[in-house]
mmCIF file of C-alpha atoms in Angstrom:
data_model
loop_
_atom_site.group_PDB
_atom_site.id
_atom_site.type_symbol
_atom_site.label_atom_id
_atom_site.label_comp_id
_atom_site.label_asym_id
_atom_site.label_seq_id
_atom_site.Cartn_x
_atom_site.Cartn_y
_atom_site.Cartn_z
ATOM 1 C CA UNK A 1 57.325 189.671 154.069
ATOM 2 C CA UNK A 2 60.300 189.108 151.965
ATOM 3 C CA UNK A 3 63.440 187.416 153.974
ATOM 4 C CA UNK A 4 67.455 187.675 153.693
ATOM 5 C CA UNK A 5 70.105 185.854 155.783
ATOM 6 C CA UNK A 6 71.808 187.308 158.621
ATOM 7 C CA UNK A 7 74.761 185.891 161.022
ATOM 8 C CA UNK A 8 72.920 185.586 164.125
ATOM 9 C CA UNK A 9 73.848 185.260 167.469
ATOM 10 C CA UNK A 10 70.559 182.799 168.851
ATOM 11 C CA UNK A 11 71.573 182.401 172.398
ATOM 12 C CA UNK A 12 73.641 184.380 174.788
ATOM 13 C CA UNK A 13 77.266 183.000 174.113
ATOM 14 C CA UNK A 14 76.827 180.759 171.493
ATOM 15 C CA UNK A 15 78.751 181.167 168.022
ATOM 16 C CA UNK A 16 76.902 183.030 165.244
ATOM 17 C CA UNK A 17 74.902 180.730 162.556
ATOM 18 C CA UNK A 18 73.202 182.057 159.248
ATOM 19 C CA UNK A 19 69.902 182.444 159.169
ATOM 20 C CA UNK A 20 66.769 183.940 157.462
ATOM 21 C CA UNK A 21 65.688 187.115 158.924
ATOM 22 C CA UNK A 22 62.710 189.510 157.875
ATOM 23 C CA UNK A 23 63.987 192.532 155.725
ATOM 24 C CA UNK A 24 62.371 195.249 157.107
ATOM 25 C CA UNK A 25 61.048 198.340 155.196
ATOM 26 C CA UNK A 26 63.281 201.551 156.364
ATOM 27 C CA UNK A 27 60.793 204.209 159.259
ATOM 28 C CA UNK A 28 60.577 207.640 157.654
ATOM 29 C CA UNK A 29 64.199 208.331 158.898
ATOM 30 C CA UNK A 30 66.131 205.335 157.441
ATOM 31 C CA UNK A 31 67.928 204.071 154.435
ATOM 32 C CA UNK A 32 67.630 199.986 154.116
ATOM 33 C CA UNK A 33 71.087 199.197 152.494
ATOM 34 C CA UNK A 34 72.122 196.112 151.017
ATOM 35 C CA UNK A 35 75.560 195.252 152.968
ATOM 36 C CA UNK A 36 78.498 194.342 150.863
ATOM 37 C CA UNK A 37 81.283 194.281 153.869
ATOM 38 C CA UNK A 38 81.163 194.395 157.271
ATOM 39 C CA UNK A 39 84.108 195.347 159.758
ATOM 40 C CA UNK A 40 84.829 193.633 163.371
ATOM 41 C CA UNK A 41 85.124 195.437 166.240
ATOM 42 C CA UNK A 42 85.723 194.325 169.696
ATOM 43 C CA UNK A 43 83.056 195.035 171.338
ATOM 44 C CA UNK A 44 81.260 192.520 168.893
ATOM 45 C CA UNK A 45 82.853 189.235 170.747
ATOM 46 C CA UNK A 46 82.066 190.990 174.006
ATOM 47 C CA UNK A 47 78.600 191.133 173.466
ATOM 48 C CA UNK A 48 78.659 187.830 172.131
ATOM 49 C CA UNK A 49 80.796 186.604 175.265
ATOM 50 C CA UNK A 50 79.301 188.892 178.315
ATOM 51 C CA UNK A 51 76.297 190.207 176.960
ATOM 52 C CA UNK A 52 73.944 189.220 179.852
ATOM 53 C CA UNK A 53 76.341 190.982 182.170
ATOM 54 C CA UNK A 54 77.663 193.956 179.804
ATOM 55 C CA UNK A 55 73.979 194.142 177.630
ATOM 56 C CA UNK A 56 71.447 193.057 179.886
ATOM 57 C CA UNK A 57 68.726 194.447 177.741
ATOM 58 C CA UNK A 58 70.235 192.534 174.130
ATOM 59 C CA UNK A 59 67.471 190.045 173.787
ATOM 60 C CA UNK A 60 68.214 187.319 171.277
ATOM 61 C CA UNK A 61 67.912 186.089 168.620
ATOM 62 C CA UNK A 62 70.112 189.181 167.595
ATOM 63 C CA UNK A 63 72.521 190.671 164.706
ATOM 64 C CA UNK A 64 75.662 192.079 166.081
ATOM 65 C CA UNK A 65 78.028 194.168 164.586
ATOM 66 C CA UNK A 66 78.074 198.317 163.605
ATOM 67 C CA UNK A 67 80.416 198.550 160.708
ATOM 68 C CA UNK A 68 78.936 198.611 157.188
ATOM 69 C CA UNK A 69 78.872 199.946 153.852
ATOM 70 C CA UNK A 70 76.587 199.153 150.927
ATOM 71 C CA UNK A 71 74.419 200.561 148.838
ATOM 72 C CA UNK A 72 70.646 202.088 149.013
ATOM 73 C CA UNK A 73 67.751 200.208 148.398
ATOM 74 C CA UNK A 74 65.322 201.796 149.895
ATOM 75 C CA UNK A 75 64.472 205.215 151.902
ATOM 76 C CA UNK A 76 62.334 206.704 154.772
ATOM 77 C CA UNK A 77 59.248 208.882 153.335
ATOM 78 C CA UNK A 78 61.219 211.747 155.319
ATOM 79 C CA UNK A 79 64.971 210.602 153.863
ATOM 80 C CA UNK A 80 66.341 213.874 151.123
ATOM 81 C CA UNK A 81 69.781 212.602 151.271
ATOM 82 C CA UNK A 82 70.359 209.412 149.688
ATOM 83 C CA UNK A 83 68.744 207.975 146.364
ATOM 84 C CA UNK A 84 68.313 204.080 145.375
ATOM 85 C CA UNK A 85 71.088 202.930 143.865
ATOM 86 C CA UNK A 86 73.647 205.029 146.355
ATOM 87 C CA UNK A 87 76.816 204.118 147.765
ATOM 88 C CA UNK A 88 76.947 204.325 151.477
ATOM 89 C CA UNK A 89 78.619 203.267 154.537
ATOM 90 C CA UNK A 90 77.205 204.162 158.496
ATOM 91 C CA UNK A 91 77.056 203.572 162.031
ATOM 92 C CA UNK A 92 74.691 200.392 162.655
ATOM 93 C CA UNK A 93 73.370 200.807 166.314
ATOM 94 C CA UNK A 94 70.870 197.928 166.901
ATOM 95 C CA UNK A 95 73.176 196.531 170.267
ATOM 96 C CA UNK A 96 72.233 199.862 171.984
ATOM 97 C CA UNK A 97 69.764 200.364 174.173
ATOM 98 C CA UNK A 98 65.887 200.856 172.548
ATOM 99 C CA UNK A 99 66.929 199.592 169.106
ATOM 100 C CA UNK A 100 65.980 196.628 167.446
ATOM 101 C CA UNK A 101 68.723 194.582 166.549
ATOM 102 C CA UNK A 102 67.272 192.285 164.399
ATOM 103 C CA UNK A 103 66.411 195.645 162.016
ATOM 104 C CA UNK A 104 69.667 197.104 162.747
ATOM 105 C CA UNK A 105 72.341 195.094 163.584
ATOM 106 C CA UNK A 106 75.594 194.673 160.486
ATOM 107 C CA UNK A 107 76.089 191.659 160.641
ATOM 108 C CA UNK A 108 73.122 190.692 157.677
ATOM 109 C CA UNK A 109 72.702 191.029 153.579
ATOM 110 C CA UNK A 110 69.809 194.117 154.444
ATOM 111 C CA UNK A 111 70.259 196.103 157.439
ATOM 112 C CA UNK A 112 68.599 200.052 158.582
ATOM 113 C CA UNK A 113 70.451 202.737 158.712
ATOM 114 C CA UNK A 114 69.551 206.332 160.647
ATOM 115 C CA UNK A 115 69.908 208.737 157.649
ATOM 116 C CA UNK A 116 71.752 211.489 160.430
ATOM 117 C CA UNK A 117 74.271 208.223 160.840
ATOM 118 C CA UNK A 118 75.409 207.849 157.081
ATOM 119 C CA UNK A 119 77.284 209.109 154.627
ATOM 120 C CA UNK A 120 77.594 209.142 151.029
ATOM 121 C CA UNK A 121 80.639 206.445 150.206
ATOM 122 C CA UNK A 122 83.394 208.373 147.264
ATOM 123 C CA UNK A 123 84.059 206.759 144.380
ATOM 124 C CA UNK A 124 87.473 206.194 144.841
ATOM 125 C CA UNK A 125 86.599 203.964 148.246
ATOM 126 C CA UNK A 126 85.941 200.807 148.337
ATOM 127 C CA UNK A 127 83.667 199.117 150.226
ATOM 128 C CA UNK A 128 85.883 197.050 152.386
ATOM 129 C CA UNK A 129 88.087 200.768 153.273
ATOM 130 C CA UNK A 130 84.838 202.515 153.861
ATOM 131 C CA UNK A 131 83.446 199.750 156.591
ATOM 132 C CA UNK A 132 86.109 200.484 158.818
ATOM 133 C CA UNK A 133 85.269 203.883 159.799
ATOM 134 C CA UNK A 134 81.818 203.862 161.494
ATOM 135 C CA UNK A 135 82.763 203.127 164.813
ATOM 136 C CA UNK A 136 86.157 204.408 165.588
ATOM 137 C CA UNK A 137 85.517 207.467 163.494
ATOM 138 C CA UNK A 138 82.397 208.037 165.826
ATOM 139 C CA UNK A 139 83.960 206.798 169.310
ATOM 140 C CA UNK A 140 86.531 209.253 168.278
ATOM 141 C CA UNK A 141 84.430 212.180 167.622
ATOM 142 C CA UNK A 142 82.469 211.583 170.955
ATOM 143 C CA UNK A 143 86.115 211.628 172.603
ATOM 144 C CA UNK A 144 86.651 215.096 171.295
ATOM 145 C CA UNK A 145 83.714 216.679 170.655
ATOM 146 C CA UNK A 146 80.972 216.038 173.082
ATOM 147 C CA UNK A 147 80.873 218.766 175.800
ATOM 148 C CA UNK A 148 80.811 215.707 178.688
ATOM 149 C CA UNK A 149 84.132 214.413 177.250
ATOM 150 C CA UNK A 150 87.292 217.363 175.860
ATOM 151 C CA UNK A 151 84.235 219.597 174.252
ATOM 152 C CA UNK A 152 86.804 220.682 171.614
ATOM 153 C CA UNK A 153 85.275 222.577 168.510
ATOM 154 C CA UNK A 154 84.444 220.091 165.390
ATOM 155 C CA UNK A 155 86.436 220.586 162.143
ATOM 156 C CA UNK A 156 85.072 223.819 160.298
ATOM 157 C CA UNK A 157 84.320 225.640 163.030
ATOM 158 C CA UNK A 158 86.117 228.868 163.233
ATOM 159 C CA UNK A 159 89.170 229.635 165.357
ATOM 160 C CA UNK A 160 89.486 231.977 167.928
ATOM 161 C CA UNK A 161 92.827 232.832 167.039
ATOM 162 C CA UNK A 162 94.233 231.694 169.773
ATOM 163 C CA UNK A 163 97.057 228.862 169.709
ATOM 164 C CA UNK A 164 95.106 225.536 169.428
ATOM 165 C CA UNK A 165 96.223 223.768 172.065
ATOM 166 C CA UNK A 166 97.708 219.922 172.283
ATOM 167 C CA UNK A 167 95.368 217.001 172.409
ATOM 168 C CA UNK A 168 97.098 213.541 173.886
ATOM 169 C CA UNK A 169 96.133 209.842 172.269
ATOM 170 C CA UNK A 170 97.130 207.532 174.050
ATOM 171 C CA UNK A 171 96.795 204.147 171.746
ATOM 172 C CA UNK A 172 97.227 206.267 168.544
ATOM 173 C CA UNK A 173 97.580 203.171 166.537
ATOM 174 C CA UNK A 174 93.874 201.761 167.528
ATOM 175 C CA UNK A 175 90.884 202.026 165.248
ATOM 176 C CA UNK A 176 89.544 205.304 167.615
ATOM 177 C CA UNK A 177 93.142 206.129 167.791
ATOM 178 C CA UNK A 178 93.785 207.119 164.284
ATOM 179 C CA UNK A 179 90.887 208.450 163.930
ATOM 180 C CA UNK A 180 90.645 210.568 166.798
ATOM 181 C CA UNK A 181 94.621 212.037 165.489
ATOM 182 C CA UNK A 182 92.982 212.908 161.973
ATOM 183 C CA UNK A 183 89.863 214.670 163.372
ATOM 184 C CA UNK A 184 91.400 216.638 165.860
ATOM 185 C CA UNK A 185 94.139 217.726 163.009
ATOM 186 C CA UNK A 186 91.178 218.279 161.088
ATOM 187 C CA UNK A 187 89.576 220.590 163.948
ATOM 188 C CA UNK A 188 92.908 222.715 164.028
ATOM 189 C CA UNK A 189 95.077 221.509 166.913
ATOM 190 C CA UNK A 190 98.390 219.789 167.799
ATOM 191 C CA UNK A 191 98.077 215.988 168.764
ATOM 192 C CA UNK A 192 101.219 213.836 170.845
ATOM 193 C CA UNK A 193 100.089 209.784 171.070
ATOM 194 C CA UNK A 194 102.015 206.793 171.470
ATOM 195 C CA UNK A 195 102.614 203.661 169.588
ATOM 196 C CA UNK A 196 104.484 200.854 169.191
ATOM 197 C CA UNK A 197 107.829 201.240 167.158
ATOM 198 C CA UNK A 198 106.021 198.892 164.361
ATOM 199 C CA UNK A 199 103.289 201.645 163.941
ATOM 200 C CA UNK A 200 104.985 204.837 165.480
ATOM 201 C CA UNK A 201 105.768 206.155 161.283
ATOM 202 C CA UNK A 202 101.753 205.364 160.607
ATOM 203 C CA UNK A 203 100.560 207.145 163.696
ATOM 204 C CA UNK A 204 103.112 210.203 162.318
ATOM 205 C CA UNK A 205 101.703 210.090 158.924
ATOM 206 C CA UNK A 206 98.270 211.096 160.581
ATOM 207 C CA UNK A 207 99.643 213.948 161.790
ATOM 208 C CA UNK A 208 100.895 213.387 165.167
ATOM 209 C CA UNK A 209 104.160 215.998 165.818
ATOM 210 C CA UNK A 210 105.317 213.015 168.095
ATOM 211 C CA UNK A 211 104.882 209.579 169.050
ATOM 212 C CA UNK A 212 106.395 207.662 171.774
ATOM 213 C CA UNK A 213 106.308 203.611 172.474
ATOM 214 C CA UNK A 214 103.601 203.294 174.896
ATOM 215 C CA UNK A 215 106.045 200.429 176.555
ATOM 216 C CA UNK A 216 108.884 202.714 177.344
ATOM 217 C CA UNK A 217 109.334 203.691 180.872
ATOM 218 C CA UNK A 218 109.666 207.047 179.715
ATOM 219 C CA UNK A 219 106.494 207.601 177.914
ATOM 220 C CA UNK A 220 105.010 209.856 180.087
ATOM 221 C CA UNK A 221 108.026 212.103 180.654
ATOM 222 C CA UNK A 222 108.860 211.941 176.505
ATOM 223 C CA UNK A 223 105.177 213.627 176.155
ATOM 224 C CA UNK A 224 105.682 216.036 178.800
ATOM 225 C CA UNK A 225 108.732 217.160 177.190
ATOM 226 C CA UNK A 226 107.343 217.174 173.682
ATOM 227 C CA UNK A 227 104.137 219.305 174.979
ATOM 228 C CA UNK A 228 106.868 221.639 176.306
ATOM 229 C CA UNK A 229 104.945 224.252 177.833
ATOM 230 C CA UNK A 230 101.660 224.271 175.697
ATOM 231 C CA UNK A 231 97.916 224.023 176.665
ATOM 232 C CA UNK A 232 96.982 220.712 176.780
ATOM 233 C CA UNK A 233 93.122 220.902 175.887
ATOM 234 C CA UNK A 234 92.870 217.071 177.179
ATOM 235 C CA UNK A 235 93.589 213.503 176.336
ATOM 236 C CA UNK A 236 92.374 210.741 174.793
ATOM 237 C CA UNK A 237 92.954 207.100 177.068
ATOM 238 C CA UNK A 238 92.543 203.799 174.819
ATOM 239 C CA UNK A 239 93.762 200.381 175.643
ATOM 240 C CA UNK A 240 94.859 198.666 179.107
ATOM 241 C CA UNK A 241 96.916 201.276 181.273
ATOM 242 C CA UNK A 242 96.524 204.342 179.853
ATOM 243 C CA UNK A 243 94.283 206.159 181.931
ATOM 244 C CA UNK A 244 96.221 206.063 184.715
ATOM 245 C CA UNK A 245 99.007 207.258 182.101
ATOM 246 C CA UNK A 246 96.852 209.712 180.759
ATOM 247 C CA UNK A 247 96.206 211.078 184.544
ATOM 248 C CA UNK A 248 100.004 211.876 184.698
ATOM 249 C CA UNK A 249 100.854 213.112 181.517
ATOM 250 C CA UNK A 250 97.493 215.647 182.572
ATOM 251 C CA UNK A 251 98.656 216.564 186.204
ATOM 252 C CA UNK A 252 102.195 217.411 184.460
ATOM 253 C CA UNK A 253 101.175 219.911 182.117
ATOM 254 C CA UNK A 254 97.783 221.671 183.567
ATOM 255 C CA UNK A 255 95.164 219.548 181.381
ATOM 256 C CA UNK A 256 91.639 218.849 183.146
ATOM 257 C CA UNK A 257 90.037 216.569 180.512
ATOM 258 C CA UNK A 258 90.223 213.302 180.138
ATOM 259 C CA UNK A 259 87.681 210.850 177.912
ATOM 260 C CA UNK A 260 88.474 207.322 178.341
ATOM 261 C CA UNK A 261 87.307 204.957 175.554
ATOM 262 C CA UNK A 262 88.700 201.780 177.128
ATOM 263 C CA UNK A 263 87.836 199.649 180.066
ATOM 264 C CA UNK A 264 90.743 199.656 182.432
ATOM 265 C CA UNK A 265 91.384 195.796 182.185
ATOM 266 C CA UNK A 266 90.425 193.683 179.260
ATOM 267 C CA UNK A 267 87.245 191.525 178.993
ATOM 268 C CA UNK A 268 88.836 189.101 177.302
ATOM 269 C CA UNK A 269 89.419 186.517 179.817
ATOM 270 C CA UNK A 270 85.976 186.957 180.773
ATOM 271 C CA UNK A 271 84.355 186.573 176.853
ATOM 272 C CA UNK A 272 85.983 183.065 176.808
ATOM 273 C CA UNK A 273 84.587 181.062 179.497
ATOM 274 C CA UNK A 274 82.487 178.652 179.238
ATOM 275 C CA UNK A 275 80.764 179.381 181.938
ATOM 276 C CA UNK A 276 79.736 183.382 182.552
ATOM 277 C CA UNK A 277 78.550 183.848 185.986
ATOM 278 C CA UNK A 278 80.923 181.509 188.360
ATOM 279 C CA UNK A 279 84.234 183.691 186.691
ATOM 280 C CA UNK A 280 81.981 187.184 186.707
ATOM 281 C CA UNK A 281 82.247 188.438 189.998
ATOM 282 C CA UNK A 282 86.252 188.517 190.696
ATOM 283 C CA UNK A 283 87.134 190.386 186.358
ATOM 284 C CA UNK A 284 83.806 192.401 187.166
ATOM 285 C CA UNK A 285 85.456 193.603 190.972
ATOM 286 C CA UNK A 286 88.739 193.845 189.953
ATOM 287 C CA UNK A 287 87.372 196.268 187.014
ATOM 288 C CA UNK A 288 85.108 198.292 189.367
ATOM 289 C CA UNK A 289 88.023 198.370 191.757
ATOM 290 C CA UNK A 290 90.217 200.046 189.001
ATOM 291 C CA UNK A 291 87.931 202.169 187.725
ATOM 292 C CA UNK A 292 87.093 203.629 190.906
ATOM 293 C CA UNK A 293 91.044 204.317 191.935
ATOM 294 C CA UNK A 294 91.010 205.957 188.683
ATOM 295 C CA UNK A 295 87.821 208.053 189.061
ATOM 296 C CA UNK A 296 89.025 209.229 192.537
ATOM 297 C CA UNK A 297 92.543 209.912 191.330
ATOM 298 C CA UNK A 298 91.055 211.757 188.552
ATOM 299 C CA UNK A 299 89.137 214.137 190.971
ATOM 300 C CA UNK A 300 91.782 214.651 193.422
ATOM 301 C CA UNK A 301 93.997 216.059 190.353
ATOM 302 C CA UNK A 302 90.863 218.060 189.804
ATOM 303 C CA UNK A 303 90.494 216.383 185.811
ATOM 304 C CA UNK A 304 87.258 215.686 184.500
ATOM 305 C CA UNK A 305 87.295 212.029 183.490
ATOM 306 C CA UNK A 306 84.115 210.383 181.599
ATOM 307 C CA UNK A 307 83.721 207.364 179.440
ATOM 308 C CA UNK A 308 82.889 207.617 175.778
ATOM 309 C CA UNK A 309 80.055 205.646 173.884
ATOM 310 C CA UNK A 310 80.645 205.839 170.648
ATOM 311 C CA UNK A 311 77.185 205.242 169.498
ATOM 312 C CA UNK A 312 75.628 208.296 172.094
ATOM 313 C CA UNK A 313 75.637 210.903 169.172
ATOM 314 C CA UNK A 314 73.035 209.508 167.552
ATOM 315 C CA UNK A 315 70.706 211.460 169.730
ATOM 316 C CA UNK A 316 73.173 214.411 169.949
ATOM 317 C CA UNK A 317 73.439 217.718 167.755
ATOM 318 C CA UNK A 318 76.925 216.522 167.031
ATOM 319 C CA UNK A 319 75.914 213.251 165.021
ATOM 320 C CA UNK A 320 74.306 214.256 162.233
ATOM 321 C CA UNK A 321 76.738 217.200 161.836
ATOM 322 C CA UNK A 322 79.679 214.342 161.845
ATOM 323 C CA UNK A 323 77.854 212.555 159.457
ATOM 324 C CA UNK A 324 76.324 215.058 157.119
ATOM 325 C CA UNK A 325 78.938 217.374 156.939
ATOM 326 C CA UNK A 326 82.473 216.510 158.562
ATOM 327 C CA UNK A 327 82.702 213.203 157.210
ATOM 328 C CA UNK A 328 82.098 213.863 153.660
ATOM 329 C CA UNK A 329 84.089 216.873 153.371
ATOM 330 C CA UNK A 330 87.318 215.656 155.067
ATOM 331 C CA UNK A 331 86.880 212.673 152.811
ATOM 332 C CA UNK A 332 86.747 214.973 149.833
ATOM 333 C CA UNK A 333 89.903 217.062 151.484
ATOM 334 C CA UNK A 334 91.915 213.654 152.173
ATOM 335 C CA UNK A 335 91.699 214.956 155.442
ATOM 336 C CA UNK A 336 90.296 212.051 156.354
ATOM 337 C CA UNK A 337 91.974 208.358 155.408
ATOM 338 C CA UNK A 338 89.969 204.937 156.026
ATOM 339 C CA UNK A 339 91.545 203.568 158.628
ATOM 340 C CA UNK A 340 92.635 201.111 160.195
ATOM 341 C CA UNK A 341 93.644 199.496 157.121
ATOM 342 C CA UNK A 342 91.119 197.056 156.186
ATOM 343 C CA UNK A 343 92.280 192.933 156.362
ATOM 344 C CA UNK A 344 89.705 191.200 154.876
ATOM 345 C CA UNK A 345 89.590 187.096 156.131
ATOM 346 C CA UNK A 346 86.540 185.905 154.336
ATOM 347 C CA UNK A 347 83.500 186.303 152.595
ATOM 348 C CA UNK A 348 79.632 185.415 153.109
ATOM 349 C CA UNK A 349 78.009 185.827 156.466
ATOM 350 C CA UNK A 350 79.549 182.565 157.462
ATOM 351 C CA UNK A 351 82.765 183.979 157.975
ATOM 352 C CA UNK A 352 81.963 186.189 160.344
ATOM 353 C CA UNK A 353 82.189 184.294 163.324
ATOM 354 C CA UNK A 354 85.500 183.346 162.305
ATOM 355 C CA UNK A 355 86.285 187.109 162.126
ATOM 356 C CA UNK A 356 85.251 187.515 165.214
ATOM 357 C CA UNK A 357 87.693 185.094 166.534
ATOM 358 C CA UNK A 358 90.592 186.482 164.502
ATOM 359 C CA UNK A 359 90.174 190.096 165.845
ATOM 360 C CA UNK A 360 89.617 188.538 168.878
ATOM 361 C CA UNK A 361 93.175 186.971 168.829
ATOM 362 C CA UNK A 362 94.752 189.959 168.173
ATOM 363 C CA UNK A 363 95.623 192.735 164.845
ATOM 364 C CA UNK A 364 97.885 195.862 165.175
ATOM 365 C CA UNK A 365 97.163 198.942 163.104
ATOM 366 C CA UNK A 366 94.076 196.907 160.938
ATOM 367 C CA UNK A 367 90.750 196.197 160.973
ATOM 368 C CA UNK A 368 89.190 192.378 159.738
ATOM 369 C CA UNK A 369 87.025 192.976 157.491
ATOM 370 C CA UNK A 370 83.985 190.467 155.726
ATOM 371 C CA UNK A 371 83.411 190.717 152.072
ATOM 372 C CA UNK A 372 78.987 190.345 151.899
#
């Protein structure tokens, strides 16, 4: 079986080292792509960090990461979409549950991709723009679309002709952020987020009517007044705080949805200690803690709250639609922009460990990015 090298994390915790991995053959519903750049997310260094508490069934050796474009170089006996030789980019989803991160994982020279999770990568992209929409663009599309989450109709579907309706981002700067603005522009309604000042004009260019610093005391009231009157279809919570921000900006102006796409308290504290299990319990209970208050305050205000996986449409009608239809069209439109912008820190799988530190430490309205 031929090999290819792969940044691989070999123990729970420890920092990722190149090594040779098989290169699979793609099952009758896969394209094998040859990676040329890779994009960091942070759920990448919380695997890597908590992933016997937060991925109890990762088994290791294992190839992290779920941002990548390439091209084809081979295809599933049942794959119609792509050709050798193709341009692509996709949703890598090896960390989940039942997959087989070894085959699937990013964070290698050859990795599988489901056909219903790619897309055809335009000309005019390159690959380092194109790797930084697979997740966000996804968690963002669960946010909106799934029925369990705001269940709002996908981009292309017909209108009823009634007024649209506002969706709220809170975080509208963040990788899902920006993307969640664009699609749900893209789908026909009004969006209100927040930002910093630094990235308040980006979040606008998107298409947000307004945008408020998520700092301000006044946040909350500043969206009220901006939704000034309208149907709020739901909200969109992303980064520490807003969900309980979401909740009032909700009970103000009559919305019941909520989707929450970030933990309320960051992991990580917990992703750099040495040692896992002696600092688990008190971050773990003071996470549960929060979530419950926010769970029950959700349900007294009689709001539907739910967490988003981003990866959970790949076994969902809306995936392939996404990813087959959506995402190549808005592309084509301009509809859709790559972004966060991409910064790129390195090249050559043995950079990506030091990308994962560098996201880790902390980027504002970008994505790092790894040149393969």
């Amino acid at each position: 079986m031929p090999t290819h090298s792969a940044a691989t994390l070999a123990t729970p915790r420890a920092p990722l080292t190149v090594a040779s991995n098989d290169t699979p053959s793609p099952a009758a519903d896969e394209v094998l792509v040859r990676v040329r750049a890779v994009a960091i997310n942070p759920v990448d260094w919380v695997i890597q960090g908590t992933g016997p508490v937060t991925y109890r069934w990762l088994r290791t050796p294992a190839v992290l990461g779920s941002d990548l474009a390439g091209e084809v170089v081979a295809v599933g006996a049942d794959v119609t979409r792509f050709r050798v030789g193709e341009r692509v980019f996709g949703l890598a989803t090896g960390t989940d549950r039942g997959r087989d991160p070894l085959r699937e994982g990013a964070f290698q020279e050859y990795s599988t991709l489901l056909e219903r999770l790619t897309s055809p990568m335009p000309d005019d992209l390159s690959d380092e723009q194109a790797a930084v929409l697979p997740l966000g663009l996804s968690t963002a599309a669960c946010a909106l679309f799934q029925p369990q989450h705001l269940g709002l109709r996908m981009p292309g579907t017909p209108s009823t002709g009634n007024a649209p309706g506002v969706v709220v981002v809170w975080g509208g700067s963040t990788s899902v952020g920006m993307n969640a603005i664009q699609l749900a522009r893209a789908a026909g309604y009004d969006v209100v987020s927040t930002a910093s000042a630094k990235n308040a004009q980006t979040v606008r260019a998107l298409g947000a009517e307004t945008v408020v610093d998520h700092r301000s005391p006044t946040a909350v009231a500043d969206l009220v007044s901006a939704i000034d009157g309208r149907a709020v279809v739901g909200a969109v919570a992303l980064g520490a705080g807003s969900t309980d921000a979401c909740l009032d900006v909700l009970s103000r102006t009559g919305g019941t949805r909520l989707a929450m796409a970030s933990t309320p308290l960051s992991l990580d504290a917990l992703a750099g200690r040495r040692r896992l299990f002696p600092a688990m319990l008190p971050v773990f209970t003071r996470i549960g803690l929060a979530t419950l208050r926010s769970t029950l305050r959700a349900r007294r205000l009689g709001i539907r709250a739910a967490f988003v996986w981003g990866s959970s449409l790949r076994d969902d009608e809306m995936g392939p639609r996404l990813w087959r239809e959506v995402v190549p069209r808005l592309l084509a439109e301009g509809s859709l922009r790559p972004l966060p912008a991409p910064l790129v820190v390195g090249e050559g799988l043995g950079a990506v460990q030091g990308a994962l530190d560098r996201q880790r430490a902390g980027v504002s309205a970008q994505k790092v990015v790894v040149r393969l």
